[in-house]
Short mmCIF file of N, CA, C and O in Angstrom, two decimals:
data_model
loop_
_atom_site.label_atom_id
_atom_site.label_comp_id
_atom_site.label_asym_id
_atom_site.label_seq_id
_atom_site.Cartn_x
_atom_site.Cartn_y
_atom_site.Cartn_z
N UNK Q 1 130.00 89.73 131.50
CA UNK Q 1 128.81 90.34 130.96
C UNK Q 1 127.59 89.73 131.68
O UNK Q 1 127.12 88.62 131.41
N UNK Q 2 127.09 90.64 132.70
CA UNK Q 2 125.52 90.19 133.00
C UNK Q 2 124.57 89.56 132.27
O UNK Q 2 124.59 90.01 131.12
N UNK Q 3 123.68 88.65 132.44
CA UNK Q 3 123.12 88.05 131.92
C UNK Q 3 121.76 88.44 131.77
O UNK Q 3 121.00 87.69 131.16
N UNK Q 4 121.21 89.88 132.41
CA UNK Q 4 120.18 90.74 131.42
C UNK Q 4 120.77 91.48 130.22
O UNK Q 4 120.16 91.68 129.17
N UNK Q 5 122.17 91.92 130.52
CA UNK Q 5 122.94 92.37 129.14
C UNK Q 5 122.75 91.36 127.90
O UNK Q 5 122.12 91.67 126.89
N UNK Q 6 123.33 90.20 128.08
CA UNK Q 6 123.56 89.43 127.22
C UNK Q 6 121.98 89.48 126.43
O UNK Q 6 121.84 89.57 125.21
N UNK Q 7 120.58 89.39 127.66
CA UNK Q 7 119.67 89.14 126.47
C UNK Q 7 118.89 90.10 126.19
O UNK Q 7 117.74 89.93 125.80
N UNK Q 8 119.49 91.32 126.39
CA UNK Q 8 119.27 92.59 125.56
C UNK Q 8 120.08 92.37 124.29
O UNK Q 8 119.61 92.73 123.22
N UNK Q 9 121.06 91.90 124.36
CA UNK Q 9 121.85 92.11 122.83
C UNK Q 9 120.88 91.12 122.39
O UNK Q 9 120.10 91.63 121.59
N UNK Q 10 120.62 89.76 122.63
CA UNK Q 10 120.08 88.77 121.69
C UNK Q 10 118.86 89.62 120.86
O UNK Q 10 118.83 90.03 119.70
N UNK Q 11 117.71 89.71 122.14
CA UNK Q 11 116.84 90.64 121.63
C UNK Q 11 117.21 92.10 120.93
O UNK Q 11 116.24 92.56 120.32
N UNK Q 12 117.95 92.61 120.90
CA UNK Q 12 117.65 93.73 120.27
C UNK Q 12 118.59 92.89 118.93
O UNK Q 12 118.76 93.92 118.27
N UNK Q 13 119.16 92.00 118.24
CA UNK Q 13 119.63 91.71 117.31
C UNK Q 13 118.65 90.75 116.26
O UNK Q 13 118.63 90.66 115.04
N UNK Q 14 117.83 90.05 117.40
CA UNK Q 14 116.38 89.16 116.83
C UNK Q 14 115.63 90.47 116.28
O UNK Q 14 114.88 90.40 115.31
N UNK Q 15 115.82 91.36 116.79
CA UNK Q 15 114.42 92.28 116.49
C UNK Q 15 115.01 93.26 115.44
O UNK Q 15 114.08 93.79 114.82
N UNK Q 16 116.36 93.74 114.99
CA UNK Q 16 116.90 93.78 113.85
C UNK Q 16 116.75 92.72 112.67
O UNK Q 16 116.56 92.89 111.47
N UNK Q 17 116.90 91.68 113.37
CA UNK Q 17 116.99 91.09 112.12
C UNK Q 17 115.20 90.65 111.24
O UNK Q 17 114.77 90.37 110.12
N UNK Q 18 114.78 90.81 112.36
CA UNK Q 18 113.04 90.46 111.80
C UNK Q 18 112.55 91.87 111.23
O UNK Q 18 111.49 91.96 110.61
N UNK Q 19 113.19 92.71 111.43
CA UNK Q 19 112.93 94.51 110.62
C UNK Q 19 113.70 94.02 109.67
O UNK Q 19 112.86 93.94 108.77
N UNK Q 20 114.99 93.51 109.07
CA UNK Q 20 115.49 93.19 107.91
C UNK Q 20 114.98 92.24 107.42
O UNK Q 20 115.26 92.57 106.27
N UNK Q 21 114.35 91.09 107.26
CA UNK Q 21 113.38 90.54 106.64
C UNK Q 21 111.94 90.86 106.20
O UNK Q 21 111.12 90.53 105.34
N UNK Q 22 112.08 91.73 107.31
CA UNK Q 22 109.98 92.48 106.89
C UNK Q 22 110.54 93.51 105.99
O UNK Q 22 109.77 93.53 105.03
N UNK Q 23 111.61 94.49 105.77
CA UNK Q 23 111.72 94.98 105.17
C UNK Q 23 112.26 94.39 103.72
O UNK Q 23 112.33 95.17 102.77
N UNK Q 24 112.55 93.30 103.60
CA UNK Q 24 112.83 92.60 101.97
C UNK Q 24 111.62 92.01 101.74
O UNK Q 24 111.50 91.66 100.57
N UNK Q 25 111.05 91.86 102.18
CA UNK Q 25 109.60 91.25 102.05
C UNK Q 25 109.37 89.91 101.60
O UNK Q 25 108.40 89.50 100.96
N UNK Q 26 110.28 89.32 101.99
CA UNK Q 26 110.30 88.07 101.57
C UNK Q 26 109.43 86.87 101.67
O UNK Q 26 109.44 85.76 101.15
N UNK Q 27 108.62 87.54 102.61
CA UNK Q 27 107.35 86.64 102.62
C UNK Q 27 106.18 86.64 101.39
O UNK Q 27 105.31 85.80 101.14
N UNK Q 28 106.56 88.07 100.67
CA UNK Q 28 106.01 87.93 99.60
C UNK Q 28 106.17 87.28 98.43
O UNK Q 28 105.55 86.70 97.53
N UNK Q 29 107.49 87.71 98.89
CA UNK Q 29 108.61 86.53 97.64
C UNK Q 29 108.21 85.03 97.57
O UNK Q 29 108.16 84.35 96.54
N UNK Q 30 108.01 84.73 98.55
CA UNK Q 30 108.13 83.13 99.23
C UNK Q 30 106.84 82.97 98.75
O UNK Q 30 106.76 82.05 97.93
N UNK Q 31 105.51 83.72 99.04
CA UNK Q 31 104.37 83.03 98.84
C UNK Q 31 103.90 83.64 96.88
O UNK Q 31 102.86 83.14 96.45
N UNK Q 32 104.51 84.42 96.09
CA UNK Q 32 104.67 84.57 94.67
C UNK Q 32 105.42 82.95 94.04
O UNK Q 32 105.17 82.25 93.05
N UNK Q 33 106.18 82.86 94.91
CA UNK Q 33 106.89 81.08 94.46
C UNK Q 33 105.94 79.99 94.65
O UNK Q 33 106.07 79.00 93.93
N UNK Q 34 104.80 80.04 95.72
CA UNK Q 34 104.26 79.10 95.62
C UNK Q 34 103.13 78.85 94.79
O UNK Q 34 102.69 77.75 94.44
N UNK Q 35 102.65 80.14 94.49
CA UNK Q 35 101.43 80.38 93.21
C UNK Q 35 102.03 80.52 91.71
O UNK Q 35 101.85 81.60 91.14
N UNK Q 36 102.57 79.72 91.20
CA UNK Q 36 103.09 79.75 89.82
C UNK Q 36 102.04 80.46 88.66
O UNK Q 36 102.35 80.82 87.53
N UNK Q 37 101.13 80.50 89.10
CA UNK Q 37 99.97 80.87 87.91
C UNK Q 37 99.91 82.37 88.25
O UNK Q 37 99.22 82.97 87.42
N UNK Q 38 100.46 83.22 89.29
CA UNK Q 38 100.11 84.38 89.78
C UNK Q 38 101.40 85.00 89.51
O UNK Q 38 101.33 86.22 89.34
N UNK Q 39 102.80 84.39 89.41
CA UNK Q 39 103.93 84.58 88.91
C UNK Q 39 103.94 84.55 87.47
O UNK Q 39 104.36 85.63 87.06
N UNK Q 40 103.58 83.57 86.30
CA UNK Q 40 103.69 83.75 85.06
C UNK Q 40 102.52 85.20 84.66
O UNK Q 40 102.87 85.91 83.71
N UNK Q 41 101.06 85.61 85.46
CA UNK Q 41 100.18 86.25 85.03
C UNK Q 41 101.06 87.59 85.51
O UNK Q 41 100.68 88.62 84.96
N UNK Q 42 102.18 87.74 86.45
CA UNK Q 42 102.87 89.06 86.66
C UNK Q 42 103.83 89.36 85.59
O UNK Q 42 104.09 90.40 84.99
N UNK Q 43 104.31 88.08 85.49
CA UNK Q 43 105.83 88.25 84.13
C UNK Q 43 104.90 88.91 82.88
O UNK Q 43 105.28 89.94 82.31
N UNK Q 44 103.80 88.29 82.56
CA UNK Q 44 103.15 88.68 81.28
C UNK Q 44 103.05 89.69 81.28
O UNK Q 44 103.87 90.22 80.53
N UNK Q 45 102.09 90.69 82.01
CA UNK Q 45 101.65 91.50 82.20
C UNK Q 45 102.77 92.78 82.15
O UNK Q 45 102.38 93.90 81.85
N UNK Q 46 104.00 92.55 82.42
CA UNK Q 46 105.24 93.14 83.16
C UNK Q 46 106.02 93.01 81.47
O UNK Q 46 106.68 94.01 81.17
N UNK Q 47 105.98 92.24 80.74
CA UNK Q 47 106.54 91.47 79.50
C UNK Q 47 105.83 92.43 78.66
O UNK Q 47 106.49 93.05 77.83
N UNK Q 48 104.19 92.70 78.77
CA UNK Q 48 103.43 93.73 77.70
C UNK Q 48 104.15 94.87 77.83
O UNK Q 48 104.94 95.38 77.03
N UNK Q 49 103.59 95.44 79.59
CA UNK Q 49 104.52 96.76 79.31
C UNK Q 49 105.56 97.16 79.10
O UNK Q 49 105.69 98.33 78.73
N UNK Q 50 106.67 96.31 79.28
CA UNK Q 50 108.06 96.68 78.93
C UNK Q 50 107.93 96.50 77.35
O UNK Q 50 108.73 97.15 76.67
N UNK Q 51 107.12 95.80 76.77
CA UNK Q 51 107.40 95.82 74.78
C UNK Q 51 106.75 97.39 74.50
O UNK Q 51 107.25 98.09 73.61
N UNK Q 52 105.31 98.02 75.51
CA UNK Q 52 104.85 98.54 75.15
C UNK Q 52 106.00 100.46 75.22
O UNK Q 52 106.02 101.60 74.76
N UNK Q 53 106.56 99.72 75.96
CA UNK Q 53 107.47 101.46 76.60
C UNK Q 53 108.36 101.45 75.38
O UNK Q 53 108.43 102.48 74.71
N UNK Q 54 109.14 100.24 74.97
CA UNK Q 54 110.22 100.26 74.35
C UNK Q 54 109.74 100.48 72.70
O UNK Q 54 110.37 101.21 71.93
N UNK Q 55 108.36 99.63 72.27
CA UNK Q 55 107.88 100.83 71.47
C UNK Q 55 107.47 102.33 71.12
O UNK Q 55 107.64 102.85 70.01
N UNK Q 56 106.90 102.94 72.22
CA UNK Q 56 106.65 104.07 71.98
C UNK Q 56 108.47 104.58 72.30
O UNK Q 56 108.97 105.43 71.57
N UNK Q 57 109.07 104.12 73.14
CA UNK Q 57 110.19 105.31 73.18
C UNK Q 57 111.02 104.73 71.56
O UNK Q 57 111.34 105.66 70.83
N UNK Q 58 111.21 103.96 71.28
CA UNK Q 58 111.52 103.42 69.53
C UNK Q 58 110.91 104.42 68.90
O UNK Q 58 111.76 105.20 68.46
N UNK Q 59 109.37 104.89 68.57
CA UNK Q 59 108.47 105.64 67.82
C UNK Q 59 109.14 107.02 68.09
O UNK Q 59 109.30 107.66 67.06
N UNK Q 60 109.54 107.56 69.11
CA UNK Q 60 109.62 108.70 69.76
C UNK Q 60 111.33 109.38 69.42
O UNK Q 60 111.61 110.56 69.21
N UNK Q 61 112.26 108.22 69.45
CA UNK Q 61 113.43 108.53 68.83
C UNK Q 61 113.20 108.50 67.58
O UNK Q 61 113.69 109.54 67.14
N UNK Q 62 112.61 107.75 66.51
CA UNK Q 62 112.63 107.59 65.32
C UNK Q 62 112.08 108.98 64.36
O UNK Q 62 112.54 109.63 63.42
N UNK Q 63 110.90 109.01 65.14
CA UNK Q 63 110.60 110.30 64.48
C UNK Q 63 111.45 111.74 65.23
O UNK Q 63 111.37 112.85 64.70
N UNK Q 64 112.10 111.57 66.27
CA UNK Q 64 112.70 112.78 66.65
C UNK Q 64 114.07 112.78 65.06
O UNK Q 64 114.24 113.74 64.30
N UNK Q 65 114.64 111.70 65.01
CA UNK Q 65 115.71 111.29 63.98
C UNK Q 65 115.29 111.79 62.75
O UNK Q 65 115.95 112.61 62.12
N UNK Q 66 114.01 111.25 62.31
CA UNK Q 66 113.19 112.07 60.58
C UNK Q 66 113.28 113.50 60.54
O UNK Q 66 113.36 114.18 59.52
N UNK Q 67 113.24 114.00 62.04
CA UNK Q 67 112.64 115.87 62.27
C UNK Q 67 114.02 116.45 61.70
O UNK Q 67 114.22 117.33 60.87
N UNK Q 68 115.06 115.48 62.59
CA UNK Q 68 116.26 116.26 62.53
C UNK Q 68 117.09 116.05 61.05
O UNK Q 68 118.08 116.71 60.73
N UNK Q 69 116.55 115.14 60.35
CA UNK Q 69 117.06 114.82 59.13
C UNK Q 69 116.41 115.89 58.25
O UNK Q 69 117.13 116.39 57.39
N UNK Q 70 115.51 116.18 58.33
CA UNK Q 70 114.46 116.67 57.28
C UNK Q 70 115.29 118.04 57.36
O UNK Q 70 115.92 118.55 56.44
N UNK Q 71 115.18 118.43 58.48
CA UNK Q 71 116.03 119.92 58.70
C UNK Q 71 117.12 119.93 58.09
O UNK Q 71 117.40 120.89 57.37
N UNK Q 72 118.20 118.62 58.31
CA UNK Q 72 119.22 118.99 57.80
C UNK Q 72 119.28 118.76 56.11
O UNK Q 72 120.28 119.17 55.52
N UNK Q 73 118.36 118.19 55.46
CA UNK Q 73 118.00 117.53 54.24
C UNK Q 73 117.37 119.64 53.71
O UNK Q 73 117.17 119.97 52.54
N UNK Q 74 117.28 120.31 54.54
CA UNK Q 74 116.27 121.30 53.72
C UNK Q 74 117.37 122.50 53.57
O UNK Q 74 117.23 123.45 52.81
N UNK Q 75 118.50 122.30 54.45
CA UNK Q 75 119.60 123.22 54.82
C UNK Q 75 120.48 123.33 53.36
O UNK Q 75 121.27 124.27 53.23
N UNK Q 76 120.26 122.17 52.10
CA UNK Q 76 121.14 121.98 50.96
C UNK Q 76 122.51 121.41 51.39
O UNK Q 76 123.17 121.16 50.37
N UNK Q 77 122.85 121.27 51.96
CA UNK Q 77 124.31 120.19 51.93
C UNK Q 77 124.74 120.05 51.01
O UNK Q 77 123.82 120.09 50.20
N UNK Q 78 125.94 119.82 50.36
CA UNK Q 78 125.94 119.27 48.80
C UNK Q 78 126.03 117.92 48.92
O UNK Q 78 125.26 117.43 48.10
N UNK Q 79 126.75 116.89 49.69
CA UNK Q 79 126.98 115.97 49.87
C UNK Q 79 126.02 114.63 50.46
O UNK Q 79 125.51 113.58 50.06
N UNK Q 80 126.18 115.62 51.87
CA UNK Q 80 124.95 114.97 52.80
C UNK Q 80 123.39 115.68 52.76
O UNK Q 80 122.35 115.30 53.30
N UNK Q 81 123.53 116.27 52.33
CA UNK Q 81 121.67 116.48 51.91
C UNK Q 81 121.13 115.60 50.92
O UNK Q 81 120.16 114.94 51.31
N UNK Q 82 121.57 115.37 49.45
CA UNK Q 82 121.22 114.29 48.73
C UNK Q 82 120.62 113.25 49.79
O UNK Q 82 119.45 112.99 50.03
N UNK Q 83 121.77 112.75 50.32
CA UNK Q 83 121.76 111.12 50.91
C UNK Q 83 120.58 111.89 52.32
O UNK Q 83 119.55 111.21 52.30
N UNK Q 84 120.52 112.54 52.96
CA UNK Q 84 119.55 112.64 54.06
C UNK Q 84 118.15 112.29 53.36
O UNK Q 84 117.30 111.52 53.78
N UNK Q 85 118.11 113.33 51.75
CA UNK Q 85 116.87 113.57 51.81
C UNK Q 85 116.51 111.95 50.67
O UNK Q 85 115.35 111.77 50.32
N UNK Q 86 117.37 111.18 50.33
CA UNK Q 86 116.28 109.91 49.96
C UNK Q 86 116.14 109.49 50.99
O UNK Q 86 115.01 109.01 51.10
N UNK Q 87 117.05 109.38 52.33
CA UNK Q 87 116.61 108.53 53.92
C UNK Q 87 115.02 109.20 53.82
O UNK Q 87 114.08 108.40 53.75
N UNK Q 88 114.73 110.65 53.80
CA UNK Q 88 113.73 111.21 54.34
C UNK Q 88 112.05 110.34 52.74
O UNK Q 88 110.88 109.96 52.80
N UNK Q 89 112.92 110.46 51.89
CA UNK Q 89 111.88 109.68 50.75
C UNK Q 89 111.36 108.57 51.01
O UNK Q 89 110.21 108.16 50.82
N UNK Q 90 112.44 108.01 51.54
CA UNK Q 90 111.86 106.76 51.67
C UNK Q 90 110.75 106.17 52.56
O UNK Q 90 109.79 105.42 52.39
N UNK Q 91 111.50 107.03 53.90
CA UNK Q 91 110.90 106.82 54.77
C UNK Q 91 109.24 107.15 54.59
O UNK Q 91 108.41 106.41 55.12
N UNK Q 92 108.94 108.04 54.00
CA UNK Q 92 107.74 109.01 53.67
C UNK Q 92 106.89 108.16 53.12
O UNK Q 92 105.71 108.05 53.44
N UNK Q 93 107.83 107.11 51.72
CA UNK Q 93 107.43 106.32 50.74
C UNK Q 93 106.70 105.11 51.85
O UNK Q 93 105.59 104.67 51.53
N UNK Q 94 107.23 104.69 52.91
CA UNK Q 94 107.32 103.30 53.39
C UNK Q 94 106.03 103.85 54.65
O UNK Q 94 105.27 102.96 55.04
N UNK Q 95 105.89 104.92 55.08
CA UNK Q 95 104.25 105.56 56.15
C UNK Q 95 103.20 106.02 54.79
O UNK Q 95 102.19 106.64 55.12
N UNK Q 96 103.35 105.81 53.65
CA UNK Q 96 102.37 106.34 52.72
C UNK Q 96 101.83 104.88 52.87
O UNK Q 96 100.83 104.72 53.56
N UNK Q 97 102.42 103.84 52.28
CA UNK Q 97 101.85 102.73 52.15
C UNK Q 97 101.49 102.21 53.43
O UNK Q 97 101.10 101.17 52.91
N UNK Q 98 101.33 102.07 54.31
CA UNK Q 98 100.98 101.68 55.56
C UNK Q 98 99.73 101.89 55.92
O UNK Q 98 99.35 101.55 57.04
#
């Protein structure tokens, strides 16, 4: 193997591999590790919105769950309508006081 071959492979494998590091970005990584105060102010921030999503999508099933109860609570059931419609009382009872 010629020895401009050989440092075409080196180079074209250096220059892969520095496109696979710029592309993980690890220099960002690296300098987020050295600012600890810029890392805990991302977790926080990142910590609100994930409580804030998982509440509203909580809010968003819960009342989709009341809609579909109420319906089935208005249908007469003999069995399961009773029991839907104190779930639905209560619930009503427990957003009155609030």
């Amino acid at each position: 193997m010629p020895l401009e071959e050989k440092m075409n492979t080196v180079y074209r494998l250096t220059f892969e591999w520095a496109h696979i590091l710029e592309k993980s970005r690890i220099y960002q990584y690296t300098d987020l590790l050295y600012s600890p105060w810029r890392l805990i102010w991302r977790n926080i921030l990142f910590g609100a919105a994930r409580g804030v999503g998982i509440a509203l999508g909580f809010t968003f099933f819960a009342a989709t769950i009341i809609y579909i109860l109420q319906g089935l609570g208005a249908l007469n059931l003999p069995i399961i309508g009773d029991y839907i419609a104190d779930i639905v009382r209560i619930v009503q009872r427990q957003l009155e006081f609030k």
